[in-house]
């Protein structure tokens, strides 16, 4: 067994998308190879409705999949195929844009005015770039939730973990998408397939993601769960941790516990031609997509 080294730890950066939605971007529009097959990850979290209520009006996608996971508030969506719906707290939507779709996403706050969710973009291999679009809307109660003896809770959105399989299926990158909560002081190792690219994203509390056992660094003055714990590189809210190769990730929860996403997928390793919400393999394919948008032929008939 080998613990995955940490290649990079970085904070998500504030940015604005859609019609003025203020969010934080952990990665995207940079090097598409670093987390292949994943292209972009946004944390849209706000308690000021004016900063998100204008949402993401009608826009195109081609050649990718978008994964929306809502924690607080709701997201109303509609598309050019006539689909409409509302995602609530704990719900997931996995949208395969394929050959092309126009859609909109309009977030709304909960009773306290809070909105929180994530959107991840996954690339599609060349053989599936022009596949028919499809949606998978998953209600919160359909997502398996596992509680371990030490109080760790894992929601399995997709992939298999601890004997449970997530409800989202048929995804090109065959990803594993986990929502992990760990109590204060708990130390745990999570298995990840060696051939997958992997990252974690912390959004509550703090944790050390160790690349040595035990990790080296500053010794905490107080005892945690009855024993001294050595902590290195404590990561807090809105932190991305990008891992190298290995088959395990070791996590030590901080004094307030931690909640994070642990996501991995099989790399596609193909050329990427990328313009906004359209991701193809060649510049010529990208130019065709933009031309289709201009002349009204972007939406293709179903096969």
XYZ file of N, CA and C in Angstrom, residues 1 20 105 113 141 150 166 168 186 193 230 256 278:
39
model
N 0.838 -1.192 0.000
C 0.000 0.000 0.000
C 0.877 1.247 0.000
N -23.761 37.426 -12.586
C -23.276 38.075 -11.376
C -23.253 37.193 -10.150
N -29.619 27.550 -14.863
C -29.651 27.138 -13.464
C -29.854 28.382 -12.615
N -31.933 32.469 3.818
C -31.305 33.177 2.712
C -29.981 32.587 2.260
N -32.393 11.330 -0.586
C -32.648 10.055 0.096
C -32.172 8.843 -0.691
N -16.125 5.071 14.253
C -15.482 6.246 14.840
C -16.270 7.529 14.605
N -22.934 4.361 -5.269
C -23.726 5.563 -5.485
C -24.731 5.385 -6.601
N -25.604 7.397 -9.134
C -25.287 7.939 -10.449
C -24.433 6.921 -11.193
N -10.275 12.383 14.751
C -10.281 11.080 14.085
C -9.238 11.057 12.968
N -8.345 4.001 -6.082
C -7.702 3.245 -7.149
C -6.437 3.964 -7.628
N 0.450 14.326 15.706
C 1.379 15.141 14.940
C 0.680 15.622 13.662
N -12.039 20.880 15.281
C -13.467 21.105 15.043
C -14.068 20.035 14.137
N -17.686 24.952 -23.711
C -17.548 23.964 -24.788
C -16.133 23.398 -24.747
